[in-house]
mmCIF file of C-alpha atoms and ligand atoms in Angstrom:
data_model
loop_
_atom_site.group_PDB
_atom_site.id
_atom_site.type_symbol
_atom_site.label_atom_id
_atom_site.label_comp_id
_atom_site.label_asym_id
_atom_site.label_seq_id
_atom_site.Cartn_x
_atom_site.Cartn_y
_atom_site.Cartn_z
ATOM 1 C CA MET A 1 -55.824 29.634 92.736
ATOM 2 C CA GLY A 2 -57.960 29.411 89.698
ATOM 3 C CA GLN A 3 -59.770 31.983 87.594
ATOM 4 C CA GLY A 4 -58.394 35.469 87.816
ATOM 5 C CA SER A 5 -55.355 34.435 89.750
ATOM 6 C CA ARG A 6 -53.016 36.977 91.177
ATOM 7 C CA VAL A 7 -49.857 38.049 89.415
ATOM 8 C CA LYS A 8 -46.538 37.738 91.153
ATOM 9 C CA GLY A 9 -45.961 40.406 93.800
ATOM 10 C CA GLN A 10 -49.631 40.799 94.665
ATOM 11 C CA ASP A 11 -50.524 40.248 98.231
ATOM 12 C CA LYS A 12 -52.113 36.991 99.167
ATOM 13 C CA ILE A 13 -54.644 37.196 101.916
ATOM 14 C CA GLU A 14 -53.270 35.149 104.854
ATOM 15 C CA SER A 15 -54.491 34.566 108.307
ATOM 16 C CA ILE A 16 -51.005 34.854 109.814
ATOM 17 C CA LYS A 17 -50.399 38.241 108.118
ATOM 18 C CA ILE A 18 -53.757 39.548 109.317
ATOM 19 C CA LYS A 19 -53.065 38.403 112.843
ATOM 20 C CA GLU A 20 -49.800 40.335 112.935
ATOM 21 C CA HIS A 21 -51.876 43.495 113.087
ATOM 22 C CA LEU A 22 -55.061 42.200 114.774
ATOM 23 C CA THR A 23 -55.701 43.649 118.198
ATOM 24 C CA ALA A 24 -59.481 42.955 118.307
ATOM 25 C CA LYS A 25 -60.517 40.602 121.166
ATOM 26 C CA PHE A 26 -63.404 38.746 119.666
ATOM 27 C CA ILE A 27 -63.795 39.870 116.072
ATOM 28 C CA GLY A 28 -61.520 37.616 114.027
ATOM 29 C CA THR A 29 -60.739 35.018 116.612
ATOM 30 C CA GLU A 30 -61.855 32.584 113.887
ATOM 31 C CA ILE A 31 -60.999 33.607 110.349
ATOM 32 C CA TYR A 32 -61.905 31.488 107.359
ATOM 33 C CA ILE A 33 -60.050 32.439 104.145
ATOM 34 C CA PHE A 34 -61.097 31.170 100.739
ATOM 35 C CA ASP A 35 -59.578 31.657 97.318
ATOM 36 C CA ARG A 36 -63.041 31.786 95.861
ATOM 37 C CA VAL A 37 -66.670 31.639 97.109
ATOM 38 C CA GLU A 38 -69.892 32.675 95.547
ATOM 39 C CA SER A 39 -70.525 35.237 98.327
ATOM 40 C CA THR A 40 -68.864 35.566 101.669
ATOM 41 C CA ASN A 41 -72.288 36.465 103.194
ATOM 42 C CA ASP A 42 -73.650 33.134 101.965
ATOM 43 C CA THR A 43 -70.623 31.167 103.237
ATOM 44 C CA ALA A 44 -70.971 32.974 106.594
ATOM 45 C CA ARG A 45 -74.659 32.146 106.700
ATOM 46 C CA GLU A 46 -73.900 28.433 106.310
ATOM 47 C CA LEU A 47 -71.286 28.556 108.967
ATOM 48 C CA ALA A 48 -73.570 30.385 111.361
ATOM 49 C CA LYS A 49 -76.355 27.836 110.806
ATOM 50 C CA LYS A 50 -73.947 25.055 111.870
ATOM 51 C CA GLY A 51 -73.024 27.103 114.923
ATOM 52 C CA CYS A 52 -69.958 29.344 115.263
ATOM 53 C CA LYS A 53 -68.559 31.942 117.612
ATOM 54 C CA GLU A 54 -69.698 35.553 117.439
ATOM 55 C CA GLY A 55 -67.000 37.466 115.602
ATOM 56 C CA THR A 56 -66.148 34.705 113.134
ATOM 57 C CA VAL A 57 -64.962 36.205 109.870
ATOM 58 C CA VAL A 58 -65.176 34.824 106.329
ATOM 59 C CA ILE A 59 -62.853 36.353 103.647
ATOM 60 C CA ALA A 60 -62.468 35.554 100.020
ATOM 61 C CA ASP A 61 -59.976 36.653 97.366
ATOM 62 C CA LEU A 62 -62.731 36.355 94.692
ATOM 63 C CA GLN A 63 -66.494 36.139 94.794
ATOM 64 C CA SER A 64 -68.214 34.664 91.783
ATOM 65 C CA LYS A 65 -71.681 35.900 92.907
ATOM 66 C CA GLY A 66 -70.840 38.857 95.149
ATOM 67 C CA LYS A 67 -74.085 40.411 96.232
ATOM 68 C CA GLY A 68 -75.334 44.010 96.717
ATOM 69 C CA ARG A 69 -78.696 44.925 98.080
ATOM 70 C CA LEU A 70 -81.935 43.809 96.330
ATOM 71 C CA GLY A 71 -80.121 41.109 94.439
ATOM 72 C CA ARG A 72 -77.685 43.494 92.711
ATOM 73 C CA ARG A 73 -74.194 42.229 91.781
ATOM 74 C CA TRP A 74 -71.012 43.235 93.666
ATOM 75 C CA GLU A 75 -68.062 43.069 91.285
ATOM 76 C CA SER A 76 -65.463 41.062 93.242
ATOM 77 C CA PRO A 77 -62.387 40.211 91.128
ATOM 78 C CA SER A 78 -59.409 38.364 92.475
ATOM 79 C CA GLY A 79 -56.446 40.282 93.890
ATOM 80 C CA ALA A 80 -58.327 43.548 93.836
ATOM 81 C CA GLY A 81 -60.528 43.936 96.834
ATOM 82 C CA ILE A 82 -61.472 42.974 100.297
ATOM 83 C CA TYR A 83 -64.617 40.862 100.491
ATOM 84 C CA LEU A 84 -65.465 39.814 104.005
ATOM 85 C CA SER A 85 -68.376 38.964 106.267
ATOM 86 C CA ILE A 86 -68.529 39.225 110.034
ATOM 87 C CA ILE A 87 -70.937 36.919 112.008
ATOM 88 C CA LEU A 88 -72.562 38.709 114.950
ATOM 89 C CA LYS A 89 -75.050 37.780 117.595
ATOM 90 C CA PRO A 90 -76.212 41.196 118.815
ATOM 91 C CA LYS A 91 -78.409 41.461 121.867
ATOM 92 C CA LYS A 92 -80.258 44.541 120.682
ATOM 93 C CA VAL A 93 -81.952 46.038 117.626
ATOM 94 C CA VAL A 94 -79.683 45.940 114.690
ATOM 95 C CA SER A 95 -81.041 48.260 112.025
ATOM 96 C CA GLN A 96 -78.026 50.528 112.433
ATOM 97 C CA LEU A 97 -75.295 47.882 111.975
ATOM 98 C CA THR A 98 -74.765 48.940 108.339
ATOM 99 C CA LEU A 99 -73.925 52.396 109.604
ATOM 100 C CA VAL A 100 -71.693 50.975 112.333
ATOM 101 C CA ALA A 101 -69.777 48.997 109.639
ATOM 102 C CA GLY A 102 -69.565 52.111 107.442
ATOM 103 C CA VAL A 103 -67.952 54.161 110.254
ATOM 104 C CA ALA A 104 -65.549 51.277 110.970
ATOM 105 C CA ALA A 105 -64.539 50.970 107.360
ATOM 106 C CA VAL A 106 -63.954 54.674 106.758
ATOM 107 C CA GLU A 107 -61.922 54.901 110.011
ATOM 108 C CA ALA A 108 -59.869 51.917 108.982
ATOM 109 C CA ILE A 109 -59.082 53.374 105.531
ATOM 110 C CA LYS A 110 -58.280 56.746 106.990
ATOM 111 C CA GLY A 111 -56.083 55.020 109.551
ATOM 112 C CA ILE A 112 -53.753 53.778 106.858
ATOM 113 C CA ILE A 113 -54.070 56.375 104.133
ATOM 114 C CA PRO A 114 -53.529 59.989 105.166
ATOM 115 C CA PRO A 115 -55.633 62.798 103.653
ATOM 116 C CA HIS A 116 -52.655 63.930 101.581
ATOM 117 C CA PRO A 117 -50.820 60.773 100.804
ATOM 118 C CA PRO A 118 -47.742 60.675 98.630
ATOM 119 C CA PHE A 119 -49.407 60.069 95.251
ATOM 120 C CA GLU A 120 -47.466 57.870 92.890
ATOM 121 C CA LYS A 121 -47.393 58.063 89.107
ATOM 122 C CA GLY A 122 -50.737 56.749 87.869
ATOM 123 C CA GLY A 123 -52.567 58.034 90.974
ATOM 124 C CA LYS A 124 -54.778 61.123 90.595
ATOM 125 C CA GLY A 125 -52.933 63.340 93.044
ATOM 126 C CA GLY A 126 -54.568 65.920 95.268
ATOM 127 C CA ILE A 127 -56.714 65.002 98.132
ATOM 128 C CA PHE A 128 -57.810 61.519 99.372
ATOM 129 C CA ARG A 129 -61.244 61.950 100.888
ATOM 130 C CA VAL A 130 -63.212 58.957 102.225
ATOM 131 C CA SER A 131 -66.826 59.505 103.058
ATOM 132 C CA LEU A 132 -70.108 57.738 103.696
ATOM 133 C CA LYS A 133 -73.229 57.938 101.561
ATOM 134 C CA TRP A 134 -76.457 56.846 103.211
ATOM 135 C CA PRO A 135 -77.146 54.126 103.781
ATOM 136 C CA ASN A 136 -74.365 51.762 102.803
ATOM 137 C CA ASP A 137 -71.814 53.269 100.406
ATOM 138 C CA ILE A 138 -68.215 54.048 101.057
ATOM 139 C CA ASN A 139 -66.993 56.721 98.680
ATOM 140 C CA ILE A 140 -63.497 57.953 97.845
ATOM 141 C CA ASN A 141 -63.271 61.370 96.230
ATOM 142 C CA GLY A 142 -66.958 61.087 95.438
ATOM 143 C CA LYS A 143 -66.924 57.641 93.725
ATOM 144 C CA LYS A 144 -68.076 54.392 95.115
ATOM 145 C CA ALA A 145 -65.196 52.327 96.530
ATOM 146 C CA GLY A 146 -67.068 50.038 98.891
ATOM 147 C CA GLY A 147 -70.384 48.825 100.079
ATOM 148 C CA ILE A 148 -72.048 47.087 102.981
ATOM 149 C CA LEU A 149 -74.660 44.372 103.030
ATOM 150 C CA THR A 150 -76.184 43.440 106.356
ATOM 151 C CA GLU A 151 -78.399 40.380 106.511
ATOM 152 C CA GLY A 152 -80.262 38.982 109.500
ATOM 153 C CA ILE A 153 -80.754 35.202 109.785
ATOM 154 C CA LEU A 154 -82.135 32.719 112.313
ATOM 155 C CA LYS A 155 -84.975 35.092 113.084
ATOM 156 C CA GLY A 156 -82.595 38.001 113.584
ATOM 157 C CA LYS A 157 -80.571 36.228 116.285
ATOM 158 C CA VAL A 158 -77.548 36.227 113.946
ATOM 159 C CA VAL A 159 -76.523 39.072 111.675
ATOM 160 C CA ILE A 160 -74.056 38.845 108.810
ATOM 161 C CA VAL A 161 -72.272 42.106 108.068
ATOM 162 C CA GLY A 162 -70.704 41.911 104.615
ATOM 163 C CA ILE A 163 -68.126 44.529 103.643
ATOM 164 C CA GLY A 164 -66.666 45.000 100.224
ATOM 165 C CA ILE A 165 -63.884 47.547 99.478
ATOM 166 C CA ASN A 166 -62.031 48.139 96.197
ATOM 167 C CA VAL A 167 -58.443 48.193 97.239
ATOM 168 C CA ASN A 168 -56.039 47.378 94.414
ATOM 169 C CA THR A 169 -58.318 47.571 91.372
ATOM 170 C CA PRO A 170 -55.688 49.041 88.963
ATOM 171 C CA PRO A 171 -56.252 52.281 87.101
ATOM 172 C CA LEU A 172 -56.523 51.739 83.357
ATOM 173 C CA SER A 173 -53.856 54.286 82.744
ATOM 174 C CA HIS A 174 -51.365 53.099 85.269
ATOM 175 C CA PRO A 175 -47.845 53.033 83.745
ATOM 176 C CA LEU A 176 -47.190 49.519 85.013
ATOM 177 C CA ARG A 177 -50.366 48.099 83.580
ATOM 178 C CA PRO A 178 -49.789 45.937 80.535
ATOM 179 C CA PRO A 179 -52.371 46.095 77.749
ATOM 180 C CA LEU A 180 -55.516 44.265 78.559
ATOM 181 C CA SER A 181 -55.726 40.909 76.868
ATOM 182 C CA PRO A 182 -59.048 39.691 75.484
ATOM 183 C CA PRO A 183 -61.437 37.943 77.823
ATOM 184 C CA SER A 184 -60.232 34.396 78.360
ATOM 185 C CA GLU A 185 -62.221 31.303 77.576
ATOM 186 C CA GLY A 186 -63.664 29.008 80.139
ATOM 187 C CA GLY A 187 -64.667 31.585 82.780
ATOM 188 C CA GLU A 188 -67.895 31.005 84.591
ATOM 189 C CA LYS A 189 -71.036 32.501 83.263
ATOM 190 C CA GLY A 190 -71.149 36.270 83.876
ATOM 191 C CA GLU A 191 -67.425 36.539 84.731
ATOM 192 C CA VAL A 192 -65.060 38.476 82.527
ATOM 193 C CA LYS A 193 -61.454 37.717 83.054
ATOM 194 C CA ARG A 194 -58.900 40.153 81.732
ATOM 195 C CA GLY A 195 -55.262 39.398 81.394
ATOM 196 C CA GLY A 196 -52.073 41.141 82.347
ATOM 197 C CA TRP A 197 -52.656 42.188 85.948
ATOM 198 C CA GLY A 198 -54.397 38.996 86.928
ATOM 199 C CA VAL A 199 -57.208 41.091 88.157
ATOM 200 C CA GLU A 200 -60.234 42.297 86.293
ATOM 201 C CA GLY A 201 -60.802 46.039 86.300
ATOM 202 C CA PHE A 202 -64.287 47.416 86.596
ATOM 203 C CA SER A 203 -66.931 46.546 84.037
ATOM 204 C CA ASP A 204 -67.940 49.245 81.546
ATOM 205 C CA GLU A 205 -71.032 49.885 83.644
ATOM 206 C CA LEU A 206 -68.938 50.851 86.650
ATOM 207 C CA LYS A 207 -65.824 52.435 85.291
ATOM 208 C CA ASP A 208 -67.037 55.993 85.549
ATOM 209 C CA LYS A 209 -68.777 55.697 88.904
ATOM 210 C CA ALA A 210 -66.482 53.343 90.940
ATOM 211 C CA THR A 211 -62.981 53.780 92.202
ATOM 212 C CA SER A 212 -60.395 51.940 94.282
ATOM 213 C CA ILE A 213 -57.798 53.082 96.810
ATOM 214 C CA MET A 214 -55.117 52.289 94.280
ATOM 215 C CA MET A 215 -56.847 54.294 91.550
ATOM 216 C CA GLU A 216 -56.635 57.329 93.815
ATOM 217 C CA ILE A 217 -53.172 57.037 95.167
ATOM 218 C CA GLY A 218 -51.347 55.128 92.395
ATOM 219 C CA LYS A 219 -50.002 52.292 94.469
ATOM 220 C CA ARG A 220 -51.071 49.060 95.960
ATOM 221 C CA VAL A 221 -52.185 48.779 99.474
ATOM 222 C CA ASP A 222 -51.477 45.793 101.760
ATOM 223 C CA ARG A 223 -54.880 44.006 101.957
ATOM 224 C CA ASN A 224 -53.814 41.998 105.033
ATOM 225 C CA LEU A 225 -53.083 45.178 106.954
ATOM 226 C CA LEU A 226 -56.335 46.872 105.848
ATOM 227 C CA ILE A 227 -58.362 43.707 106.817
ATOM 228 C CA ALA A 228 -56.790 43.751 110.256
ATOM 229 C CA GLU A 229 -57.482 47.528 110.674
ATOM 230 C CA LEU A 230 -61.010 46.967 109.544
ATOM 231 C CA LEU A 231 -61.621 44.171 112.046
ATOM 232 C CA ASN A 232 -59.994 46.196 114.840
ATOM 233 C CA SER A 233 -62.042 49.254 113.917
ATOM 234 C CA PHE A 234 -65.263 47.183 113.554
ATOM 235 C CA GLU A 235 -64.844 45.803 117.091
ATOM 236 C CA TYR A 236 -64.196 49.256 118.520
ATOM 237 C CA TRP A 237 -67.248 50.880 116.892
ATOM 238 C CA TYR A 238 -69.478 47.770 117.508
ATOM 239 C CA GLU A 239 -68.698 47.846 121.220
ATOM 240 C CA LYS A 240 -69.348 51.592 121.310
ATOM 241 C CA PHE A 241 -72.671 50.955 119.544
ATOM 242 C CA ILE A 242 -73.748 48.306 122.033
ATOM 243 C CA GLU A 243 -72.836 50.617 124.957
ATOM 244 C CA GLU A 244 -74.384 53.724 123.517
ATOM 245 C CA GLY A 245 -75.476 53.935 119.890
ATOM 246 C CA GLU A 246 -75.696 57.686 119.564
ATOM 247 C CA THR A 247 -71.889 58.182 119.596
ATOM 248 C CA VAL A 248 -71.595 56.007 116.479
ATOM 249 C CA MET A 249 -74.435 57.806 114.713
ATOM 250 C CA LYS A 250 -72.765 61.078 115.495
ATOM 251 C CA ARG A 251 -69.495 59.889 113.957
ATOM 252 C CA TRP A 252 -71.451 58.529 110.962
ATOM 253 C CA ARG A 253 -72.936 62.054 110.372
ATOM 254 C CA GLU A 254 -69.487 63.592 110.590
ATOM 255 C CA LEU A 255 -68.032 61.155 108.020
ATOM 256 C CA SER A 256 -70.971 61.391 105.687
ATOM 257 C CA ASP A 257 -71.378 63.712 102.737
ATOM 258 C CA THR A 258 -75.150 63.008 102.566
ATOM 259 C CA VAL A 259 -76.280 65.210 105.442
ATOM 260 C CA GLY A 260 -77.047 68.783 104.437
ATOM 261 C CA ARG A 261 -77.221 67.973 100.760
ATOM 262 C CA ARG A 262 -80.044 68.252 98.166
ATOM 263 C CA ILE A 263 -80.875 64.686 97.279
ATOM 264 C CA LYS A 264 -83.342 62.392 95.591
ATOM 265 C CA VAL A 265 -84.360 59.237 97.377
ATOM 266 C CA ASN A 266 -86.022 56.181 95.861
ATOM 267 C CA ALA A 267 -88.055 54.569 98.545
ATOM 268 C CA GLU A 268 -91.412 52.804 98.802
ATOM 269 C CA ASN A 269 -91.521 52.780 94.939
ATOM 270 C CA GLN A 270 -91.523 56.560 94.843
ATOM 271 C CA VAL A 271 -88.968 59.350 94.426
ATOM 272 C CA PHE A 272 -88.730 61.903 97.156
ATOM 273 C CA GLU A 273 -86.724 65.114 96.785
ATOM 274 C CA GLY A 274 -85.371 67.575 99.338
ATOM 275 C CA ILE A 275 -82.504 68.251 101.733
ATOM 276 C CA ALA A 276 -81.089 65.384 103.785
ATOM 277 C CA GLU A 277 -81.560 67.044 107.160
ATOM 278 C CA MET A 278 -80.161 64.346 109.395
ATOM 279 C CA ILE A 279 -79.656 60.668 110.186
ATOM 280 C CA ASP A 280 -81.660 59.876 113.299
ATOM 281 C CA SER A 281 -80.611 57.645 116.195
ATOM 282 C CA GLU A 282 -82.179 54.649 114.410
ATOM 283 C CA GLY A 283 -80.054 55.295 111.296
ATOM 284 C CA SER A 284 -83.015 56.534 109.276
ATOM 285 C CA LEU A 285 -82.683 59.415 106.867
ATOM 286 C CA MET A 286 -84.770 62.515 107.712
ATOM 287 C CA LEU A 287 -85.576 64.280 104.447
ATOM 288 C CA ARG A 288 -86.847 67.889 104.472
ATOM 289 C CA GLN A 289 -89.104 67.722 101.389
ATOM 290 C CA ASN A 290 -89.599 70.572 98.975
ATOM 291 C CA ASN A 291 -93.067 71.183 100.471
ATOM 292 C CA GLY A 292 -91.475 71.657 103.923
ATOM 293 C CA SER A 293 -92.599 68.406 105.449
ATOM 294 C CA LEU A 294 -90.145 65.949 107.089
ATOM 295 C CA LYS A 295 -90.092 62.489 105.658
ATOM 296 C CA ARG A 296 -88.445 59.600 107.497
ATOM 297 C CA VAL A 297 -86.825 57.051 105.221
ATOM 298 C CA SER A 298 -85.560 53.794 106.729
ATOM 299 C CA ALA A 299 -84.507 52.037 103.467
ATOM 300 C CA GLY A 300 -83.881 53.413 100.075
ATOM 301 C CA GLU A 301 -81.502 54.582 97.407
ATOM 302 C CA VAL A 302 -80.016 58.108 97.416
ATOM 303 C CA CYS A 303 -78.757 60.026 94.388
ATOM 304 C CA TYR A 304 -76.792 63.347 94.287
HETATM 305 C C1 BT5 B 13 -73.741 47.377 98.083
HETATM 306 O O1 BT5 B 13 -74.984 47.120 97.551
HETATM 307 O O2 BT5 B 13 -73.042 48.317 97.935
HETATM 308 C C2 BT5 B 13 -73.297 46.192 99.113
HETATM 309 C C3 BT5 B 13 -72.068 45.525 98.585
HETATM 310 C C4 BT5 B 13 -71.587 44.498 99.597
HETATM 311 C C5 BT5 B 13 -70.489 43.673 99.126
HETATM 312 C C6 BT5 B 13 -69.925 42.784 100.142
HETATM 313 S S1 BT5 B 13 -68.509 41.920 99.628
HETATM 314 C C7 BT5 B 13 -68.601 40.876 100.965
HETATM 315 C C8 BT5 B 13 -70.089 40.502 101.205
HETATM 316 N N1 BT5 B 13 -70.434 39.380 100.404
HETATM 317 C C9 BT5 B 13 -71.309 39.713 99.452
HETATM 318 O O3 BT5 B 13 -71.828 38.928 98.581
HETATM 319 N N2 BT5 B 13 -71.636 41.042 99.515
HETATM 320 C C10 BT5 B 13 -70.902 41.673 100.606
HETATM 321 P P1 BT5 B 13 -75.781 48.208 96.712
HETATM 322 O O4 BT5 B 13 -75.920 49.503 97.467
HETATM 323 O O5 BT5 B 13 -77.004 47.491 96.300
HETATM 324 O O6 BT5 B 13 -74.827 48.562 95.431
HETATM 325 C C11 BT5 B 13 -74.778 47.650 94.382
HETATM 326 C C12 BT5 B 13 -74.342 48.474 93.184
HETATM 327 O O7 BT5 B 13 -73.015 48.988 93.323
HETATM 328 C C13 BT5 B 13 -74.391 47.727 91.894
HETATM 329 O O8 BT5 B 13 -75.643 47.644 91.334
HETATM 330 C C14 BT5 B 13 -73.331 48.468 90.988
HETATM 331 O O9 BT5 B 13 -73.957 49.591 90.418
HETATM 332 C C15 BT5 B 13 -72.383 48.990 92.050
HETATM 333 N N3 BT5 B 13 -71.200 48.128 92.219
HETATM 334 C C16 BT5 B 13 -71.098 46.749 91.989
HETATM 335 N N4 BT5 B 13 -69.857 46.303 92.300
HETATM 336 C C17 BT5 B 13 -69.157 47.388 92.652
HETATM 337 C C18 BT5 B 13 -67.798 47.591 93.040
HETATM 338 N N5 BT5 B 13 -66.896 46.586 93.215
HETATM 339 N N6 BT5 B 13 -67.429 48.870 93.318
HETATM 340 C C19 BT5 B 13 -68.265 49.901 93.293
HETATM 341 N N7 BT5 B 13 -69.535 49.775 92.887
HETATM 342 C C20 BT5 B 13 -69.978 48.512 92.617
#
């Protein structure tokens, strides 16, 4: 383990520990775990090009070039998060797979963290609310705690679903957290390594708008357990989606805090404003604009 290595007591991601909880039949039959990759989506793409089974999963403890949409960066420090990619060969249109993964991720988190968990010192206390923000954000108590990046390759025959979740990114004020040491020398360009916890907290850009499960509840979560739950949940919702997509879209709407809200959407190089009326069966956002007309947005950025 190199840069940003874990401190003693932190969970190591291990196939054997994931498999203890894995009930999925084809998602995760092959799991590749790396200490460090540039991006699990890129590693998955290489594997898929060489040929691999549907349901193969790539997981990393650290991503040095974790990606968001449109070339944005996904902060992926060691020991802190789940960064994984699932290789799929779906037989039907896949524009909704980001939403399928969102439902799966929220259900997995809800499955292991109750809405009123026992909050430990350093956690915020109160409620633990996980929700979806169109199209690809996983929020906890209104802050971004995860994201999904779906990429089609080989002319759409293979789809890589990348999921990132901030699990054990420590709160700055946690009583167990030693003072941050200065950024260390020798890190790769663009990486800031902080000492003490062996994990990097969020960058200044993110610290007010991002959160982790640990920041909310004040204690670490077993990443191996959450990975297994995520894969089980993904298989369940993916199979439902293949059978009949509408059930998954319905669940997405229930878990989302976008629908019914006044929002601004950046799409097609313009800003549209109005009420998010619904997410249609294709996963597109239907926006009731201020002038009364209904605008269908299939890709874009929402703010509220
Ligand atoms: C996303 O993009 O939210 C998709 C993130 C997908 C990450 C996974 S990890 C496994 C797989 N391999 C990859 O390389 N990627 C996937 P987007 O909606 O474009 O949001 C990106 C924005 O989120 C950034 O511009 C930041 O503002 C913010 N951000 C970056 N890192 C974050 C983090 N760890 N937590 C919360 N927000 C973050």
